[in-house]
Structure formats: C-alpha cells, structure tokens
Coordinates of C-alpha atoms and ligand atoms in Angstrom, one line a residue:
X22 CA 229.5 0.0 52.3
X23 CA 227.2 -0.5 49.2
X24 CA 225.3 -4.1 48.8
X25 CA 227.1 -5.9 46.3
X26 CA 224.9 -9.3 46.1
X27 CA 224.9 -12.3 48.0
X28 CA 228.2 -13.6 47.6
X29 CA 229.8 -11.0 49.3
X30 CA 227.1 -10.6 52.5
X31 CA 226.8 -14.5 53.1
X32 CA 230.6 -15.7 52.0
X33 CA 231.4 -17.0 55.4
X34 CA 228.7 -19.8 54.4
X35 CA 229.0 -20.1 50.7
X36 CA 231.8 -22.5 49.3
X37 CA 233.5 -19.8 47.6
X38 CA 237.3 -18.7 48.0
X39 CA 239.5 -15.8 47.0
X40 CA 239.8 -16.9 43.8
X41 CA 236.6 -17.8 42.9
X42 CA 235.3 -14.6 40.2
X43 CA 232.3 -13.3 41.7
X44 CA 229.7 -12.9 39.0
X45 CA 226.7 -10.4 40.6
X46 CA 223.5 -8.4 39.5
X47 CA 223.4 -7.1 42.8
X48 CA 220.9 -9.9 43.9
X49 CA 219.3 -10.7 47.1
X50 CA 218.5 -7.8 49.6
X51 CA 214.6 -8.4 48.2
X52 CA 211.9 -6.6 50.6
X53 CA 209.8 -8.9 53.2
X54 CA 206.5 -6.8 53.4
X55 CA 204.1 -7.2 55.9
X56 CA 200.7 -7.9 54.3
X57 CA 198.1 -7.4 57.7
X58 CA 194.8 -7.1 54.9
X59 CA 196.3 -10.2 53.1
X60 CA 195.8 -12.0 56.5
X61 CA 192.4 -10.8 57.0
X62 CA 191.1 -12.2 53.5
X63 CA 193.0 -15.0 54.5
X64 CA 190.9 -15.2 57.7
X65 CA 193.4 -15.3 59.7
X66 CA 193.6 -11.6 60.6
X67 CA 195.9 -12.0 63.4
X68 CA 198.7 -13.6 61.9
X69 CA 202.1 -11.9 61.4
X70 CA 202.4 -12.5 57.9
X71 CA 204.9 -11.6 55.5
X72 CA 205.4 -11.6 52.2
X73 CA 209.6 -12.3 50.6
X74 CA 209.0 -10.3 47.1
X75 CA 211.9 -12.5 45.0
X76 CA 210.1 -10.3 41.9
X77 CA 212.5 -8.0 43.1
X78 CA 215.6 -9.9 42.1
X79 CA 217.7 -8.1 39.0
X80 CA 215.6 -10.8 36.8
X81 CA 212.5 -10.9 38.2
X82 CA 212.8 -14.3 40.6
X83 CA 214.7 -15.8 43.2
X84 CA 216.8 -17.7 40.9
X85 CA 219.8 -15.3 40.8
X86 CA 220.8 -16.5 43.9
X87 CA 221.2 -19.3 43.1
X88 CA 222.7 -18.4 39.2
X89 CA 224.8 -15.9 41.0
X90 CA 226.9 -18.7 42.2
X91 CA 226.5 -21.5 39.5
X92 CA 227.9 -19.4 37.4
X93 CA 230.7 -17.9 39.5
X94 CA 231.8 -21.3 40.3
X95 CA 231.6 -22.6 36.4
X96 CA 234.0 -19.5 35.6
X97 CA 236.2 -20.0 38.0
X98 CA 236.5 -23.9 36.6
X99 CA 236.8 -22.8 33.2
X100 CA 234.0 -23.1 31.4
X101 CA 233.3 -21.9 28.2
X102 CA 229.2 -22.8 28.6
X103 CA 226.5 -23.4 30.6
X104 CA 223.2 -25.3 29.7
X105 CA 219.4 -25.4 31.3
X106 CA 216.3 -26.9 31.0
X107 CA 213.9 -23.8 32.3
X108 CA 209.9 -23.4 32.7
X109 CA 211.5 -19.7 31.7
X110 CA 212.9 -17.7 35.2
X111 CA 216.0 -20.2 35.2
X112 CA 216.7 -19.3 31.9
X113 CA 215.9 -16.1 32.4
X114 CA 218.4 -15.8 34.8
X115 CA 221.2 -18.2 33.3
X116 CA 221.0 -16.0 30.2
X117 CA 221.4 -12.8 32.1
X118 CA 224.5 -13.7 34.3
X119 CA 226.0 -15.3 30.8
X120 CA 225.5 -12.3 29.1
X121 CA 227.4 -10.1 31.7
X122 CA 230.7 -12.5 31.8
X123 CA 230.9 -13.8 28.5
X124 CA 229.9 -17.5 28.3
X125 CA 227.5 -19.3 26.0
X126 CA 224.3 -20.0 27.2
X127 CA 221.6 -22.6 25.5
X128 CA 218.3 -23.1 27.1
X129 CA 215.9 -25.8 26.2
X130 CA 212.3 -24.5 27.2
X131 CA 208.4 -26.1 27.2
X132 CA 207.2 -25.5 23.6
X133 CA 204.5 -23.2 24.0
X134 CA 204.3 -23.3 28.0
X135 CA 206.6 -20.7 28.9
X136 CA 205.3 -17.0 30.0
X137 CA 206.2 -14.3 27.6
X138 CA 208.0 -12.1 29.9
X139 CA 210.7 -14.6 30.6
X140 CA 210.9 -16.0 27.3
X141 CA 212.2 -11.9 26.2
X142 CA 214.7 -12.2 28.6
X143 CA 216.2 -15.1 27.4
X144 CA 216.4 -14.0 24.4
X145 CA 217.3 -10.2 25.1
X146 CA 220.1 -11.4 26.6
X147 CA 222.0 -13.5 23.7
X148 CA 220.9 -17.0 24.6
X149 CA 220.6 -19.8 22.3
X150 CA 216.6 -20.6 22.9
X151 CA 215.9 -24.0 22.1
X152 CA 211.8 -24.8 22.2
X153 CA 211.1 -28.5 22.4
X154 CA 208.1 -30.7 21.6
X155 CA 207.5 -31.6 24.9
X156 CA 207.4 -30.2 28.8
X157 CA 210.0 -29.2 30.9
X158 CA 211.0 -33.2 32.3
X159 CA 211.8 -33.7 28.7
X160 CA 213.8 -30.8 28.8
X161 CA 215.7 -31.7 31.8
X162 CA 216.2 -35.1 30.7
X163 CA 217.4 -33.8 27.4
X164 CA 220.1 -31.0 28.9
X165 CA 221.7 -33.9 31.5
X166 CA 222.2 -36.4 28.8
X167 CA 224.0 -33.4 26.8
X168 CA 225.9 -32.1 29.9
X169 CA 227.0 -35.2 30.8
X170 CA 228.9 -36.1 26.9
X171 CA 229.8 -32.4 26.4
X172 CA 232.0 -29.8 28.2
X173 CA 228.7 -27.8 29.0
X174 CA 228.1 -26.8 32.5
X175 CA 224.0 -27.4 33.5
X176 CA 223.0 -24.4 35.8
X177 CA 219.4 -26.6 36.8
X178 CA 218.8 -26.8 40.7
X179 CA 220.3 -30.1 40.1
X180 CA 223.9 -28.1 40.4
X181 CA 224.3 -28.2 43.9
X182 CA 226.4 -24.5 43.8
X183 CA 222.1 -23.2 42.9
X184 CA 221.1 -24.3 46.0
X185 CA 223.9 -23.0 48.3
X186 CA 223.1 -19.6 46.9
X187 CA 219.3 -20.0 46.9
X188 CA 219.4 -21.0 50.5
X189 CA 220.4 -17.1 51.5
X190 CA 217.2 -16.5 51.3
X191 CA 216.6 -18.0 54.6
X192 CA 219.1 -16.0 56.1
X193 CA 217.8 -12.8 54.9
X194 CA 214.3 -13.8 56.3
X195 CA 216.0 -14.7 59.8
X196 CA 218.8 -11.7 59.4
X197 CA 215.2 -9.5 59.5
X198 CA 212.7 -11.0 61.9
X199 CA 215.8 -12.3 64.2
X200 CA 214.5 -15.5 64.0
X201 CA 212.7 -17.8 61.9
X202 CA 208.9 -17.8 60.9
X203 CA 206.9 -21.1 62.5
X204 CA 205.4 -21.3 59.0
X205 CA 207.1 -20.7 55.2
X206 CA 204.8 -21.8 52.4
X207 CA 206.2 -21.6 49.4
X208 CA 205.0 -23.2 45.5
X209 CA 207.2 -26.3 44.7
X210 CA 208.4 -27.4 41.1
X211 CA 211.5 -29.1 40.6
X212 CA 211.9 -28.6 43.9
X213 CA 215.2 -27.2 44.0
X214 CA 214.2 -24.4 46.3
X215 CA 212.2 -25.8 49.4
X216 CA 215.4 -28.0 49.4
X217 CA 217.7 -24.7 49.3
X218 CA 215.2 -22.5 51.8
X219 CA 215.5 -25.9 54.3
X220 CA 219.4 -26.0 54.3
X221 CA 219.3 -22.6 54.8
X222 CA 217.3 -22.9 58.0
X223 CA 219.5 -25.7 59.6
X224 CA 222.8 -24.2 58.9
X225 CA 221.6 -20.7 60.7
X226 CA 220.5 -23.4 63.5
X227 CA 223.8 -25.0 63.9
X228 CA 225.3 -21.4 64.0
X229 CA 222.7 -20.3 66.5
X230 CA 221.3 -18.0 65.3
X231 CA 217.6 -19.6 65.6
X232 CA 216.0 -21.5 68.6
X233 CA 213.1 -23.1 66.4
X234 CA 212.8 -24.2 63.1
X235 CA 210.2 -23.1 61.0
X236 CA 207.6 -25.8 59.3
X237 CA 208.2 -26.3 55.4
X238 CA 204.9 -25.8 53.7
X239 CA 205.2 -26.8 49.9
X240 CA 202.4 -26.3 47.8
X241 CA 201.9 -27.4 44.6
X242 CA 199.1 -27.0 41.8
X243 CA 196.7 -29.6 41.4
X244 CA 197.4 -30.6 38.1
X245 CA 201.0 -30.8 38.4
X246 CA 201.6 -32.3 42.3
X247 CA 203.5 -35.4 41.9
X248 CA 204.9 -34.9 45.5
X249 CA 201.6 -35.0 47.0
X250 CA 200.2 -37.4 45.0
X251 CA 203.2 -40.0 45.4
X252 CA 203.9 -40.6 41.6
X253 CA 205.6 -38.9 38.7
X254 CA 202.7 -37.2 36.4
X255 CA 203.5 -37.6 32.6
X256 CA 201.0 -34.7 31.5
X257 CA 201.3 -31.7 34.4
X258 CA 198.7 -29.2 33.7
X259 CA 198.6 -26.1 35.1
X260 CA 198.0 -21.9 34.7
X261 CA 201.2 -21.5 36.7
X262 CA 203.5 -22.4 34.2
X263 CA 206.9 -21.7 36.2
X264 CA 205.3 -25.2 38.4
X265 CA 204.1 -27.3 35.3
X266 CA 206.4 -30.1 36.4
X267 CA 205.6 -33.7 36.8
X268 CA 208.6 -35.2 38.1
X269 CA 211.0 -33.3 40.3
X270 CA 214.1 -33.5 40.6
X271 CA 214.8 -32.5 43.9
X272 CA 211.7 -34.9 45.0
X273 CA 213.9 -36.8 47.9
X274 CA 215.0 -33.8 49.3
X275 CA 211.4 -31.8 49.2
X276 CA 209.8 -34.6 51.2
X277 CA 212.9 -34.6 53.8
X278 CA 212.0 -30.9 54.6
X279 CA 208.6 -31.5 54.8
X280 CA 209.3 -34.4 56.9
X281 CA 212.4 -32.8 59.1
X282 CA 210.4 -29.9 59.6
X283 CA 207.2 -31.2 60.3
X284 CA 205.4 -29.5 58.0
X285 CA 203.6 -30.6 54.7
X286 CA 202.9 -30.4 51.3
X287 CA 199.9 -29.6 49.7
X288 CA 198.1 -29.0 46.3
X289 CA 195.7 -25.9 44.9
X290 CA 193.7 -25.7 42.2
X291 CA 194.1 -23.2 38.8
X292 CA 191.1 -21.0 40.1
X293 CA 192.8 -21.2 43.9
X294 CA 195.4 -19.9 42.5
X295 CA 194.7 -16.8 40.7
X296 CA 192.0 -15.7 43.1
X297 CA 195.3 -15.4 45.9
X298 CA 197.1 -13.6 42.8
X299 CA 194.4 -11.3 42.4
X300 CA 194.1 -10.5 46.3
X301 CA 197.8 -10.2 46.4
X302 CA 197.7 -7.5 43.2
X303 CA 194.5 -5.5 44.9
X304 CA 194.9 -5.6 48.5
X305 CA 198.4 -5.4 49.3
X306 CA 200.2 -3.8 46.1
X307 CA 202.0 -6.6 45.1
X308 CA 202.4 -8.1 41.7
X309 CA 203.5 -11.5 41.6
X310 CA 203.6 -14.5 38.9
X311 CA 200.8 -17.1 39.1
X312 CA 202.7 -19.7 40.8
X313 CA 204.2 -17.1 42.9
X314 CA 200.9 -16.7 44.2
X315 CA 200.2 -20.8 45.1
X316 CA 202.3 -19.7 48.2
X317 CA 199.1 -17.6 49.5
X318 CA 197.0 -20.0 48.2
X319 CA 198.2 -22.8 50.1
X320 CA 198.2 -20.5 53.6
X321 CA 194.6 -20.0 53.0
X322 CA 193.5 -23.6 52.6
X323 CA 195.7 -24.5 55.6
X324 CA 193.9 -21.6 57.4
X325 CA 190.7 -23.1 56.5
X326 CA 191.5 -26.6 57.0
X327 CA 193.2 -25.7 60.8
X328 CA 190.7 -22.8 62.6
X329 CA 193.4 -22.7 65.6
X330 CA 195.9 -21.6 63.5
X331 CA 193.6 -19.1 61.5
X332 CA 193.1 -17.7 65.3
X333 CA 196.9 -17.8 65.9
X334 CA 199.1 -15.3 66.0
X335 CA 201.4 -17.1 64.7
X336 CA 204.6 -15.8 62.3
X337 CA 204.0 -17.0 58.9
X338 CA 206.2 -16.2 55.4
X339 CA 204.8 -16.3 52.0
X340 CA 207.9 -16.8 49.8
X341 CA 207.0 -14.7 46.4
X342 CA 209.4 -16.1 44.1
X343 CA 208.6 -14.2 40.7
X344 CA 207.7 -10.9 39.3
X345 CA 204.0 -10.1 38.3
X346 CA 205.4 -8.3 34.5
X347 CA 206.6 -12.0 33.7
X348 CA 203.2 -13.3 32.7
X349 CA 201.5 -10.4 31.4
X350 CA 199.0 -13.0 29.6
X351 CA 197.4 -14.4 32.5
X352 CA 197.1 -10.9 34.1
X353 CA 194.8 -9.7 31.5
X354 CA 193.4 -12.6 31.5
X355 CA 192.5 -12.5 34.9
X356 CA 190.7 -9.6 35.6
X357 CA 188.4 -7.2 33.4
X358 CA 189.8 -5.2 30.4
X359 CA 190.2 -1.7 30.3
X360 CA 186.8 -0.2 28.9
X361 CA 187.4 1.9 25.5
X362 CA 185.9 5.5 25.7
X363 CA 185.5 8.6 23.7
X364 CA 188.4 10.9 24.4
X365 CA 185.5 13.3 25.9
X366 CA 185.4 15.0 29.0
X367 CA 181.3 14.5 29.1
X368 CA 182.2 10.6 27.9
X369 CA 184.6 10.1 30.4
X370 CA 183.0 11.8 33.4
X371 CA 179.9 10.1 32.5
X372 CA 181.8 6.5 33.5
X373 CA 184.1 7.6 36.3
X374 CA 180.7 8.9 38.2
X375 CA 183.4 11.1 40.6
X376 CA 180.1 12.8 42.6
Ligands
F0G19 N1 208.2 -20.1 41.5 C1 208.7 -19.7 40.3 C2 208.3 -18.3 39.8 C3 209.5 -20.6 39.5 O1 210.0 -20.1 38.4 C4 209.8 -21.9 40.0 C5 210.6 -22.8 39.2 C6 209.3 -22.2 41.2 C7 208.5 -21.4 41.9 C8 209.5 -23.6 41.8 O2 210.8 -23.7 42.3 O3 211.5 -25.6 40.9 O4 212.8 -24.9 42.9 O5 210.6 -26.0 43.2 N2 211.1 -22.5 38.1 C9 212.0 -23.4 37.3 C10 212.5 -22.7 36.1 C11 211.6 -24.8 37.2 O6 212.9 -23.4 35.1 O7 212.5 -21.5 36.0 P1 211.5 -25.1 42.4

C-alpha cells in the first residue's frame, strides 16, 4: 500500500482514534543518507554517520509531523483556528495544513528575522502574517496570551499533540538502522524537538525495539544558547534564524534529555555554522538551512574536543531539520557569486580552462 504520512504508519503510538480526521501532506518517510566524506572533514572518518534530511518534508522541515497532528486533533475538537508564534518553518507548515482543511490560520513572526523562503509559504498559503516589533519570545508570549482569551487553537511545540507526531522521527531512524544511533546531535530552539526525538526514543525502548539509548546532543548557536548558558537571553543573535530564540519553551524538558540520556548540550558560533553548511552543500549533495547545519557543527566540535570518539566507529545521526531553498539569502551570501561573462564561446572557454 502507498505511504500516506505518519498518522497512519505510527497510529498504534499516536493518541489518535477512528474518529479523529486525519489531516496529511504525506509527511515523514524523509531519507537518512549516509554521509562517509562528511565524516572525514569531520575527522572522524570512521564514524557511521548519517544524515535525517527533514528538508524533505512536503514544507521543507520536520515540522509537519508534528502540524500533521496538531491540526488533526484541533479539527476533530472543532476548531475554527489555529494560531503560532514561528521563526518561519512552524508557520510555514501551520499555514500549509490550514490551507488544505479549511481553518484560519494567523502567524505572528520576528520582524525582519525570518528567512524569505518560509515567509512565501506563509503567505502562499492564505495565512494571516502578522510581523511584530520584536523576536520570536515576544511572539510566543503574545500568541499564548491570545490563545488563552480566544477560541484559537496555538499549534507551537508548546501543544503537546506537535510533539507526539514529531517524535516519529525517532522511529523512522530506529525502523531503518534497527536500532538506535549512540549519538543524535541535533540544533535546539524552542526546544520542542529534542524533547519530541527523546520521547520517541524511550517509548520504542519500552516496546523493545532498542537495547540502548542513544545520547541527546543539543547544539545551539552562540549567540542565542540560553540552555547552555543557564539563563534566558533577551537579545539572541544569530545567522540561523530558525534558532534565534532566547528563552525556550521546552527548556525543562531539553535539559532532562540531555540529562536522561547522558548526553549534552552545546553552543557554535555563526562562522561554525556555515562552514558545516557549506561542507554539507559541497561534499555530500545536501542542501540544508543554516541552523539545520549547527547539527554538523556541533559533531565536529565534539569530535575535536573527544579524539576517542573521532577514532570511533561509532553510529552517529545528524538530524537535518530544514530545506536549503528556505534561506536563499544566506546561500548567496555564503559562498562566491556567479561570475558574469560574454555570451562567447572564446569568452567562456577562456574561464572554464576545460584542457
Ligand atoms: N531547525 C529548524 C530548521 C527550525 O525551524 C527549528 C525551530 C529548529 C531547528 C529548532 O527546533 O524549536 O523544536 O528546538 N523552528 C521554530 C519555528 C521555532 O518557529 O519554525 P526546536
């Protein structure tokens, strides 16, 4: 039988019934790539590393999962709307899954912060687009204050029906390998998906379908870590915009996985960051967002910071959680333009130098 999303593969563990209305894009499914030249740049050419490409979600990022069954579960209680506070992939996503069953969305974003792909989407797909003078805890602040006086349902990771589906992710993952990676690093923002990824892990534990638990490596960007520096930040700064969060709302949760799990959380800096984004993009083929791309980041300062794991052969997952084409700013920004020539054979030969 054809996929239909990830309702209908991982039911049995989502709290969904026959009467919940299943509201799908086909998500989930997404590719986990092995990435063997990744690992050598890394320095840690032995490792078993793989990349989970979320990009590949119908919107671009893991967060269909989890708006697959927000949304599902807001239909089937009646609403008539459904309200987020996005850094752009949320609302992305809410938008798209309100568009295809009919309920009002409004999205409050970052003024100015949020990457042009995902701000289209929003749009494109009928949203009411709200930009704020101020960053995305604002926001958040802002959309539970309205959801709590108005019959407006909020679709943040703060709605624990995202995080049930998120946490399929996990399953796929173990579904593939047949059991789980000893290390997942992963960038952390509101924190809504370490949390999911973890629950994920322990529930296919208590079914038995993994011996060992993988360690929970968070990584946030320097200038926007208020996890790892053990205080909310009023003014988060960085490139990876989709992270730009200073106080998390899934902050408890994020430090019990790291904690359960053994594992850690760590920071990288702007330049970190898009170095691993350009490796990704040139070495392996794969085109993720900036923050995306902290994941890899973070593996290669814990490879450098722990030579006996670089030597390992250990198996490691990268969690990917957002298409390259969302931020086609920083791209270009990135790397060298295109060079303008003639439209001349002589011209043109002259710069390829082909022999
Ligand atoms: N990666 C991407 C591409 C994201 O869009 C986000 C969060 C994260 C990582 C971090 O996940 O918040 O669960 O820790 N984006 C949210 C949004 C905040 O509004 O789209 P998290």
């Amino acid at each position: 039988m054809s996929y239909r999303g990830v309702i209908d593969r991982y039911r049995a563990y989502l709290p969904v019934t026959d009467k919940t209305p299943v509201i799908s894009l086909c998500e989930g499914n997404t590719p986990l790539l092995r990435a063997s030249k990744l690992a050598q740049w890394i320095g840690a050419g032995k490792l078993n590393l793989y990349l989970k490409l979320e990009g590949m979600n119908p919107t671009g990022s893991f967060k269909d999962r989890g708006m697959t069954l927000a949304m599902s579960k807001a239909v089937e209680q009646k609403t008539r709307a459904v309200i987020t506070a996005s850094t752009g992939n949320t609302s992305a996503s809410a938008a798209a899954y309100s568009a295809r069953v009919g309920v009002r969305c409004i999205v409050l974003i970052p003024g100015g912060a949020i990457a042009l792909g995902k701000l289209s989407q929003a749009v494109m797909h009928g949203a009411d687009v709200l930009s704020i003078d101020g960053n995305f805890d604002d926001a958040l602040r802002l959309v539970r204050e309205i959801s709590d006086q108005y019959p407006v349902t909020l679709v943040n990771s703060i709605n624990p029906y995202r995080i049930e589906g998120q946490k399929t992710a996990s399953f796929e993952i173990i579904d593939e390998l047949g059991e789980a990676p000893a290390y997942q690093f992963m960038p952390v923002g509101n924190a809504g998906n370490i949390t999911a990824y973890w629950k994920g892990y322990l529930e296919y534990q208590k079914h038995g379908k993994i011996r060992q638990l993988p360690r929970m490596m968070g990584v946030q960007a320097a200038g926007a870590a208020p996890i790892v520096r053990g205080a909310p930040i009023s003014n988060p700064q960085t490139i990876a915009t989709a992270i730009r969060i200073g106080n998390p709302a899934s902050w408890k949760q994020a430090v019990a996985a790291r904690d359960e799990s053994g594992g850690g959380i760590d920071t990288v800096t702007d330049d970190e960051i898009v170095e691993a984004y350009k490796a990704l993009a040139s070495l392996e083929g794969v085109f993720c967002e900036p923050a995306s791309a902290a994941s890899v980041a973070g593996l290669k300062k814990y490879a450098c910071l722990h030579p006996d794991f670089a030597a390992s052969q250990e198996t490691v997952a990268c969690i990917l959680t957002g298409h390259g084409l969302k931020d086609p700013d920083r791209a270009l920004a990135s790397v060298a333009k295109p060079k303008n020539v003639k439209a001349d054979l002589k011209a043109i030969l002259n710069e390829l130098k082909l022999g």
